[in-house]
Amino acid sequence: MLQKKEISNKEMVEDTFTLIESNKHLNAFVTLNKEVSLKKAENLDNNPSNLPLAGIPIAQKDLFCTKDLRTTCGSNMLSNFIPPYSATVIENLESAGCISIGKTNMDEFAMGSSNETSFFGNVENPWGEGLVPGGSSGGSASAVAAGIVAAASGTDTGGSIRQPASLCGITGLKPTYGRISRWGMIAFASSLDQAGPMARTAEDCALMLNEMCSHDPKDTTSLDENIPDFTQNLNSSIKGMKIGLVKEFDLSKLDNDVVKVFEESKRHYESLGAEFIEISLPNISLSVPTYYVVAPAECSSNLSRFDGVKFGRRCENPKDLEDLYVRSRSEGFGDEVKRRILIGSYVLSAGFYDAYYKKAQQVRRLIKNDFVSAFEKVDVIMSPTTRGTAFKAGSMGSDPIQMYLEDLFTIPANLAGLPAMSVPNGIVDNKPVGMQLIGNFLEESKILQAAHSFQTSTDWHLKTPNGDIS
Ligand code: GLN
């Protein structure tokens, strides 16, 4: 419509803010960028641009630093933090012409799977009152699912793009570790964190990814690899594609209807000419425990910078330096973040480092090696994204382990650094479910191709809580 001039850039941005207003109950946004967005849109109306994402409103997860725009990471600790610079990925998207219309709500410091740990309150899933959108990129997922924006940025340390994408019925992609710069992304677990796109379709994810990726000398783990046009292979046939099914993933424990959806998707892929091959990832059952040693360890180190001195909140009238540290951190962090810092400090401490942290790193290598062998036999690996559909807020009770198990299927790709995505593949009890496609290193194009061929021959990605998109 923009290209055909059926709508102006300004109208488009205005419509977006109207939609944000009418979906306020979702609590998907923490901070809006209205004035700047409208100005940018007016500029584009006066000076049309050929940039690939010119004028497209994009919601940015509130974990990316945005120059002169509050960045909270869902935490009281950063509730007043206005960064003096933007993350590389934000700069990349904005240089491609997109308009960052606001910052989306998220689990505090990206720790969570339900968006119930944000200082700014729960996010709601547009598919049903009281349903969680998943986490930690729940605000981004909810905003895309509700049709407020066509695409949003997210981050994925153990599943935070794919799990909320699955629970909200949208498409989300976590690229290969290092594909997208982490500079300006507030760190949770540096060896696992990776930014990625969340959108309605694989094609939109590819368009976003084209702009998000870059080699960045400011991030030492940024990959200096060729960045292909991720849309190029979308329409290639998947005839003969070998899809791996993980022997060790016991689907019998999942909801029957969720398994049925998965089986149907398999049959659909077979009808498109793909071939299924059973593969073994012998160490995969150790993924969740390994993650919950490595991620808290790195978080306890990364979050030590929030001490009341350099960033964000500081307690009132500190008695002395120690009091300043203790009270600023006690007041600034929520319970889940404190729990992770405690676990992390414990596994890194002198007496336990070898038993926990070092052991976890060794197991991580074994898990990665399992994938290396598997990808000698298959092109992509397919599994459900989550154990079930969106659950009610508060229903996980006080046992954090139940919540940690939400990421059973997504964590392995982070530990191995592999690209993986979630694609809507069915509806169970009026709620969406997703399937996960994991690719080999740097093979985002292949999983996008597999996802696109599915989406051009099914319509699960067009289902929204407000009816089907025609
Ligand atoms: N749910 C996982 C956790 O709580 C993953 C979060 C993420 O990917 N940021 O750590």
Coordinates of C-alpha atoms and ligand atoms in Angstrom, one line a residue:
M1 CA 0.0 0.0 0.0
L2 CA 2.9 2.3 0.8
Q3 CA 4.5 1.7 -2.6
K4 CA 1.2 2.2 -4.4
K5 CA 0.7 5.3 -2.4
E6 CA -2.7 4.0 -1.1
I7 CA -1.5 5.1 2.3
S8 CA 1.0 7.7 3.4
N9 CA 3.9 7.0 5.7
K10 CA 2.4 9.3 8.3
E11 CA -1.0 7.5 8.1
M12 CA 0.7 4.2 8.5
V13 CA 2.5 5.3 11.7
E14 CA -0.6 7.0 13.0
D15 CA -2.5 3.8 12.5
T16 CA 0.2 1.9 14.3
F17 CA -0.2 4.1 17.4
T18 CA -4.0 3.8 17.2
L19 CA -3.6 0.0 17.3
I20 CA -1.2 0.3 20.2
E21 CA -3.9 2.3 22.0
S22 CA -6.7 -0.1 21.2
N23 CA -4.5 -3.0 22.4
K24 CA -3.3 -1.4 25.6
H25 CA -4.6 -4.3 27.7
L26 CA -1.9 -6.4 26.2
N27 CA 0.8 -4.3 27.9
A28 CA 3.1 -5.1 25.0
F29 CA 4.9 -1.8 25.1
V30 CA 7.0 -0.2 27.9
T31 CA 8.0 3.0 26.0
L32 CA 6.6 4.6 22.9
N33 CA 8.6 6.7 20.4
K34 CA 5.7 8.6 18.9
E35 CA 7.0 12.1 18.2
V36 CA 10.2 10.9 16.5
S37 CA 8.3 8.2 14.6
L38 CA 5.8 10.7 13.2
K39 CA 8.5 13.1 12.2
K40 CA 10.4 10.3 10.4
A41 CA 7.2 9.3 8.6
E42 CA 6.5 12.9 7.5
N43 CA 10.1 13.2 6.2
L44 CA 9.6 10.1 4.2
D45 CA 6.4 11.5 2.7
N46 CA 8.3 14.6 1.7
N47 CA 11.4 12.8 0.5
P48 CA 10.5 9.2 -0.7
S49 CA 13.2 6.6 -0.1
N50 CA 14.1 3.4 -1.8
L51 CA 15.6 1.8 1.3
P52 CA 14.4 -1.8 1.7
L53 CA 12.4 -1.2 4.9
A54 CA 11.5 2.5 4.3
G55 CA 8.7 3.6 6.6
I56 CA 8.0 0.2 8.1
P57 CA 7.0 0.5 11.7
I58 CA 9.0 -2.0 13.8
A59 CA 8.7 -2.7 17.5
Q60 CA 12.1 -3.1 19.3
K61 CA 12.6 -5.4 22.3
D62 CA 13.4 -3.2 25.3
L63 CA 16.7 -5.0 25.6
F64 CA 18.4 -3.1 22.8
C65 CA 19.9 0.2 23.6
T66 CA 18.2 3.0 21.7
K67 CA 19.8 6.4 21.6
D68 CA 17.8 9.0 23.6
L69 CA 15.0 6.5 24.1
R70 CA 14.5 4.8 27.5
T71 CA 15.8 1.3 27.6
T72 CA 14.7 -0.7 30.7
C73 CA 15.3 -4.4 30.0
G74 CA 12.1 -4.9 31.9
S75 CA 13.8 -4.0 35.1
N76 CA 13.3 -1.5 37.9
M77 CA 17.1 -1.3 37.8
L78 CA 17.1 0.5 34.4
S79 CA 13.6 2.1 34.7
N80 CA 15.2 5.5 34.2
F81 CA 18.1 4.6 31.8
I82 CA 18.4 6.6 28.6
P83 CA 21.3 5.2 26.5
P84 CA 23.6 7.6 24.8
Y85 CA 23.9 5.3 21.8
S86 CA 22.0 2.7 19.8
A87 CA 22.7 -1.0 19.5
T88 CA 24.3 -2.0 16.2
V89 CA 21.2 -4.0 15.2
I90 CA 19.0 -1.0 15.8
E91 CA 21.3 1.2 13.7
N92 CA 21.2 -1.4 11.0
L93 CA 17.4 -1.6 11.0
E94 CA 17.0 2.1 11.1
S95 CA 19.6 2.7 8.3
A96 CA 17.4 0.3 6.2
G97 CA 14.6 2.8 6.7
C98 CA 12.4 1.2 9.4
I99 CA 10.8 3.3 12.1
S100 CA 11.3 2.1 15.6
I101 CA 7.9 2.9 17.0
G102 CA 8.5 1.8 20.6
K103 CA 10.1 -0.6 23.0
T104 CA 8.4 -3.9 23.9
N105 CA 7.8 -5.3 27.3
M106 CA 9.9 -8.4 28.3
D107 CA 10.9 -10.6 31.1
E108 CA 13.3 -8.8 33.4
F109 CA 16.8 -9.0 31.8
A110 CA 15.3 -11.6 29.5
M111 CA 15.0 -14.2 32.2
G112 CA 11.7 -16.0 31.9
S113 CA 9.4 -17.9 29.6
S114 CA 6.1 -16.2 30.3
N115 CA 6.6 -12.5 30.6
E116 CA 5.6 -12.6 34.2
T117 CA 8.9 -11.3 35.6
S118 CA 8.8 -7.8 34.0
F119 CA 8.9 -4.9 36.4
F120 CA 6.3 -3.3 34.1
G121 CA 3.8 -6.1 34.6
N122 CA 2.7 -9.1 32.6
V123 CA 2.2 -9.1 28.9
E124 CA -1.0 -10.7 27.6
N125 CA -1.2 -13.0 24.7
P126 CA -3.8 -11.7 22.2
W127 CA -5.1 -15.3 21.8
G128 CA -6.9 -15.2 25.1
E129 CA -7.5 -13.3 28.3
G130 CA -5.0 -14.2 31.0
L131 CA -2.9 -16.3 28.7
V132 CA 0.9 -15.7 28.7
P133 CA 2.6 -14.7 25.4
G134 CA 5.7 -16.7 26.4
G135 CA 9.0 -15.0 27.1
S136 CA 11.2 -13.3 27.3
S137 CA 10.4 -11.5 24.0
G138 CA 6.7 -11.6 24.9
G139 CA 5.9 -8.0 24.1
S140 CA 7.3 -8.3 20.6
A141 CA 5.4 -11.5 20.0
S142 CA 2.2 -10.1 21.3
A143 CA 2.5 -6.9 19.2
V144 CA 3.1 -8.9 16.0
A145 CA 0.3 -11.4 16.8
A146 CA -2.2 -8.6 17.5
G147 CA -1.3 -7.1 14.1
I148 CA 0.1 -3.9 15.6
V149 CA 3.3 -4.2 13.7
A150 CA 4.4 -6.4 10.8
A151 CA 7.7 -7.3 12.6
A152 CA 9.6 -6.8 15.8
S153 CA 13.1 -7.5 17.1
G154 CA 13.6 -10.2 19.8
T155 CA 16.5 -11.9 21.5
D156 CA 17.0 -15.6 22.2
T157 CA 19.3 -17.0 24.9
G158 CA 17.5 -20.2 25.5
G159 CA 14.3 -19.9 23.4
S160 CA 13.1 -16.3 23.9
I161 CA 12.3 -15.7 20.3
R162 CA 11.0 -19.2 19.4
Q163 CA 8.9 -20.0 22.4
P164 CA 6.8 -16.8 22.4
A165 CA 6.6 -17.0 18.6
S166 CA 5.1 -20.5 19.1
L167 CA 2.7 -19.5 21.8
C168 CA 1.5 -16.4 19.8
G169 CA 1.2 -18.1 16.4
I170 CA 3.9 -16.1 14.6
T171 CA 7.2 -16.9 13.0
G172 CA 10.5 -16.2 14.8
L173 CA 14.1 -16.9 14.0
K174 CA 17.2 -17.1 16.1
P175 CA 20.2 -16.9 13.8
T176 CA 23.6 -18.6 14.1
Y177 CA 25.5 -17.2 17.2
G178 CA 27.5 -14.3 15.9
R179 CA 25.4 -13.5 12.8
I180 CA 23.9 -10.4 14.4
S181 CA 26.1 -8.0 16.5
R182 CA 25.5 -8.1 20.3
W183 CA 26.9 -4.6 20.7
G184 CA 24.4 -2.4 22.5
M185 CA 22.3 -5.5 23.4
I186 CA 22.1 -5.6 27.2
A187 CA 23.9 -8.9 28.1
F188 CA 22.2 -11.8 29.9
A189 CA 24.4 -14.8 29.0
S190 CA 27.0 -13.6 26.4
S191 CA 27.9 -16.9 24.9
L192 CA 24.2 -17.7 24.2
D193 CA 22.5 -14.4 23.5
Q194 CA 21.5 -13.7 19.9
A195 CA 19.1 -11.2 18.4
G196 CA 16.6 -12.1 15.6
P197 CA 13.4 -11.2 13.8
M198 CA 9.8 -12.0 14.8
A199 CA 7.2 -11.6 12.1
R200 CA 4.1 -13.1 10.6
T201 CA 6.0 -15.1 7.9
A202 CA 9.3 -16.7 7.1
E203 CA 9.6 -14.3 4.2
D204 CA 9.2 -11.3 6.5
C205 CA 11.8 -12.8 8.8
A206 CA 14.2 -13.1 5.8
L207 CA 13.6 -9.5 4.9
M208 CA 14.4 -8.4 8.5
L209 CA 17.4 -10.7 8.8
N210 CA 18.9 -9.2 5.6
E211 CA 19.1 -5.9 7.4
M212 CA 19.9 -7.1 10.9
C213 CA 23.0 -9.0 10.1
S214 CA 26.4 -7.4 9.8
H215 CA 30.0 -8.0 10.8
D216 CA 30.7 -5.7 13.7
P217 CA 34.2 -5.0 14.9
K218 CA 32.7 -3.7 18.2
D219 CA 31.6 -7.3 19.0
T220 CA 34.4 -9.7 19.2
T221 CA 32.1 -12.7 18.7
S222 CA 30.5 -11.1 15.6
L223 CA 31.1 -13.4 12.6
D224 CA 33.1 -12.1 9.6
E225 CA 31.2 -14.3 7.1
N226 CA 29.4 -13.7 3.9
I227 CA 25.9 -12.5 4.5
P228 CA 23.6 -13.9 1.8
D229 CA 20.4 -12.4 0.6
F230 CA 18.2 -14.6 2.8
T231 CA 15.2 -14.3 0.5
Q232 CA 17.1 -15.8 -2.4
N233 CA 16.3 -19.5 -1.7
L234 CA 12.8 -19.0 -0.3
N235 CA 11.1 -20.4 -3.4
S236 CA 13.4 -23.3 -4.2
S237 CA 11.8 -26.7 -4.0
I238 CA 12.5 -28.8 -0.9
K239 CA 12.2 -32.0 -2.8
G240 CA 14.8 -34.4 -1.5
M241 CA 15.5 -32.3 1.6
K242 CA 16.5 -34.5 4.5
I243 CA 14.7 -33.6 7.8
G244 CA 16.0 -35.1 11.0
L245 CA 13.8 -36.3 13.8
V246 CA 15.5 -36.5 17.2
K247 CA 15.2 -40.0 18.6
E248 CA 15.7 -38.8 22.2
F249 CA 12.8 -36.3 22.1
D250 CA 10.0 -38.2 23.8
L251 CA 6.9 -36.8 22.3
S252 CA 4.6 -39.2 24.2
K253 CA 4.8 -36.9 27.2
L254 CA 3.2 -34.0 25.2
D255 CA -0.4 -33.2 24.8
N256 CA -2.0 -35.7 22.3
D257 CA -3.4 -32.9 20.1
V258 CA 0.0 -31.2 20.0
V259 CA 1.6 -34.4 18.8
K260 CA -1.2 -34.8 16.2
V261 CA -0.4 -31.4 14.8
F262 CA 3.3 -32.3 14.6
E263 CA 2.5 -35.6 12.8
E264 CA 0.3 -33.7 10.3
S265 CA 3.2 -31.3 9.6
K266 CA 5.5 -34.2 9.0
R267 CA 3.0 -35.7 6.5
H268 CA 2.7 -32.3 4.8
Y269 CA 6.5 -32.1 4.4
E270 CA 6.5 -35.6 2.9
S271 CA 3.9 -34.4 0.4
L272 CA 6.3 -31.6 -0.6
G273 CA 9.0 -34.2 -1.3
A274 CA 11.0 -34.1 2.0
E275 CA 12.4 -37.2 3.5
F276 CA 12.5 -37.9 7.3
I277 CA 15.4 -39.5 8.9
E278 CA 15.8 -40.5 12.5
I279 CA 18.9 -39.0 14.1
S280 CA 20.4 -39.4 17.6
L281 CA 21.6 -36.6 19.8
P282 CA 22.8 -38.8 22.8
N283 CA 23.6 -35.9 25.2
I284 CA 20.5 -33.8 24.5
S285 CA 18.8 -34.7 27.8
L286 CA 21.6 -32.7 29.5
S287 CA 20.7 -29.5 27.7
V288 CA 18.4 -27.9 30.3
P289 CA 20.7 -28.6 33.3
T290 CA 23.7 -27.4 31.3
Y291 CA 21.9 -24.2 30.3
Y292 CA 20.9 -23.5 33.9
V293 CA 24.5 -23.6 35.0
V294 CA 26.1 -21.7 32.0
A295 CA 23.4 -19.0 31.7
P296 CA 23.2 -18.0 35.4
A297 CA 27.0 -18.1 35.6
E298 CA 27.3 -15.6 32.8
C299 CA 24.4 -13.5 34.1
S300 CA 25.9 -13.2 37.5
S301 CA 29.0 -11.8 35.9
N302 CA 27.2 -9.6 33.4
L303 CA 24.8 -8.1 35.9
S304 CA 27.6 -7.1 38.3
R305 CA 27.8 -3.9 36.3
F306 CA 24.5 -2.8 37.7
D307 CA 25.8 -1.5 41.1
G308 CA 24.0 1.8 41.5
V309 CA 27.0 3.7 40.3
K310 CA 27.2 3.5 36.5
F311 CA 23.8 2.7 35.1
G312 CA 20.2 3.2 36.1
R313 CA 18.8 3.3 39.6
R314 CA 20.6 4.2 42.8
C315 CA 19.1 3.8 46.2
E316 CA 18.2 6.8 48.3
N317 CA 20.7 8.2 50.8
P318 CA 23.3 5.4 50.9
K319 CA 25.2 5.2 54.2
D320 CA 28.4 4.1 52.6
L321 CA 29.6 2.3 49.4
E322 CA 28.6 -1.2 50.6
D323 CA 25.1 0.1 51.5
L324 CA 24.9 1.7 48.0
Y325 CA 25.7 -1.6 46.3
V326 CA 23.5 -3.8 48.4
R327 CA 20.4 -1.6 48.5
S328 CA 20.6 -0.5 44.8
R329 CA 20.8 -4.1 43.8
S330 CA 18.3 -5.4 46.3
E331 CA 15.8 -2.7 45.2
G332 CA 16.6 -2.8 41.5
F333 CA 16.4 -6.5 40.7
G334 CA 13.3 -8.8 40.9
D335 CA 13.2 -12.3 42.4
E336 CA 14.0 -14.3 39.3
V337 CA 17.1 -12.2 38.5
K338 CA 18.3 -12.5 42.1
R339 CA 17.8 -16.3 41.9
R340 CA 19.9 -16.5 38.8
I341 CA 22.6 -14.3 40.3
L342 CA 22.7 -16.5 43.3
I343 CA 22.9 -19.8 41.2
G344 CA 25.6 -18.2 39.0
S345 CA 27.8 -16.9 41.8
Y346 CA 27.5 -20.4 43.4
V347 CA 28.6 -22.4 40.3
L348 CA 31.5 -20.0 39.7
S349 CA 32.7 -19.9 43.3
A350 CA 36.2 -21.4 44.1
G351 CA 35.0 -24.7 45.6
F352 CA 32.4 -25.4 42.9
Y353 CA 33.8 -24.0 39.7
D354 CA 35.2 -27.4 38.5
A355 CA 32.2 -29.4 39.6
Y356 CA 29.6 -27.2 37.9
Y357 CA 30.8 -24.6 35.5
K358 CA 33.7 -26.5 34.0
K359 CA 31.6 -29.6 33.8
A360 CA 28.7 -27.8 32.1
Q361 CA 31.1 -26.4 29.5
Q362 CA 32.4 -29.9 28.8
V363 CA 28.8 -31.2 28.4
R364 CA 28.0 -28.2 26.2
R365 CA 30.8 -29.3 23.8
L366 CA 29.4 -32.9 23.7
I367 CA 26.0 -31.5 22.8
K368 CA 27.5 -29.4 20.0
N369 CA 29.4 -32.4 18.7
D370 CA 26.2 -34.4 18.6
F371 CA 24.7 -31.8 16.3
V372 CA 27.9 -31.8 14.1
S373 CA 27.4 -35.5 13.5
A374 CA 23.7 -35.2 13.0
F375 CA 24.1 -32.6 10.3
E376 CA 26.3 -35.0 8.3
K377 CA 23.1 -36.9 7.7
V378 CA 20.3 -34.3 7.5
D379 CA 19.7 -30.7 6.2
V380 CA 17.4 -29.5 9.0
I381 CA 16.2 -30.9 12.3
M382 CA 12.5 -30.7 13.2
S383 CA 10.7 -30.8 16.5
P384 CA 7.9 -29.2 18.3
T385 CA 8.9 -25.7 19.6
T386 CA 7.2 -26.0 23.0
R387 CA 5.7 -28.7 25.1
G388 CA 2.2 -27.3 24.7
T389 CA 0.2 -24.2 24.0
A390 CA 0.0 -20.9 25.9
F391 CA -0.8 -21.3 29.6
K392 CA -2.6 -19.1 32.0
A393 CA -0.5 -16.5 33.9
G394 CA 0.2 -17.7 37.4
S395 CA -0.4 -21.4 36.5
M396 CA 3.2 -22.5 36.8
G397 CA 3.0 -21.9 40.6
S398 CA 6.1 -21.2 42.6
D399 CA 8.3 -24.0 41.2
P400 CA 10.8 -22.3 38.8
I401 CA 11.8 -25.8 37.4
Q402 CA 8.5 -26.1 35.7
M403 CA 9.1 -22.8 33.9
Y404 CA 12.6 -23.8 33.0
L405 CA 11.3 -26.9 31.3
E406 CA 9.4 -24.7 28.9
D407 CA 12.6 -24.4 26.9
L408 CA 13.3 -28.1 26.6
F409 CA 13.3 -28.1 22.8
T410 CA 14.8 -24.7 22.2
I411 CA 17.8 -24.6 24.5
P412 CA 20.0 -27.1 22.6
A413 CA 20.3 -24.8 19.6
N414 CA 21.6 -22.0 21.8
L415 CA 24.1 -24.3 23.5
A416 CA 25.4 -25.3 20.0
G417 CA 25.2 -21.8 18.5
L418 CA 22.9 -23.1 15.7
P419 CA 20.2 -21.2 13.8
A420 CA 16.6 -22.2 14.6
M421 CA 13.2 -21.0 14.0
S422 CA 9.6 -21.5 15.1
V423 CA 6.8 -21.7 12.5
P424 CA 3.1 -21.8 13.3
N425 CA 1.8 -25.3 12.3
G426 CA -1.6 -25.8 14.0
I427 CA -4.3 -24.7 16.4
V428 CA -5.1 -26.7 19.6
D429 CA -8.0 -25.5 21.8
N430 CA -8.2 -22.2 19.9
K431 CA -4.5 -21.6 20.6
P432 CA -1.6 -21.7 18.2
V433 CA 1.3 -24.2 18.3
G434 CA 4.6 -24.0 16.5
M435 CA 7.2 -26.4 15.1
Q436 CA 10.9 -25.8 15.4
L437 CA 13.3 -26.1 12.5
I438 CA 17.0 -26.2 13.4
G439 CA 19.7 -25.6 10.8
N440 CA 23.4 -26.2 10.5
F441 CA 25.9 -23.4 11.2
L442 CA 25.2 -20.3 9.0
E443 CA 22.4 -22.1 7.2
E444 CA 19.5 -19.8 8.0
S445 CA 18.6 -19.8 4.3
K446 CA 17.8 -23.5 4.5
I447 CA 15.5 -23.3 7.4
L448 CA 13.8 -20.3 5.9
Q449 CA 13.4 -22.2 2.7
A450 CA 11.8 -25.1 4.6
A451 CA 9.5 -22.7 6.5
H452 CA 8.5 -20.8 3.4
S453 CA 7.6 -23.9 1.5
F454 CA 5.4 -24.9 4.4
Q455 CA 3.8 -21.5 4.6
T456 CA 3.1 -21.2 0.8
S457 CA 1.2 -24.5 1.0
T458 CA -0.6 -24.1 4.4
D459 CA -2.3 -21.2 6.1
W460 CA -1.5 -21.6 9.8
H461 CA 0.7 -18.5 9.7
L462 CA -2.3 -16.5 8.5
K463 CA -4.5 -17.3 11.5
T464 CA -4.8 -14.5 14.0
P465 CA -6.9 -14.1 17.2
N466 CA -9.1 -11.7 15.2
G467 CA -9.7 -14.2 12.3
D468 CA -7.8 -15.3 9.2
I469 CA -5.7 -12.9 7.1
S470 CA -6.8 -13.3 3.5
Ligands
GLN1 N1 13.4 -19.0 29.3 C1 14.8 -19.0 29.3 C2 15.3 -18.4 30.5 O1 14.6 -18.0 31.3 C3 15.4 -18.4 28.1 C4 15.3 -16.9 28.1 C5 15.9 -16.3 26.9 O2 16.1 -16.9 25.8 N2 16.2 -15.0 27.0 O3 16.5 -18.2 30.7

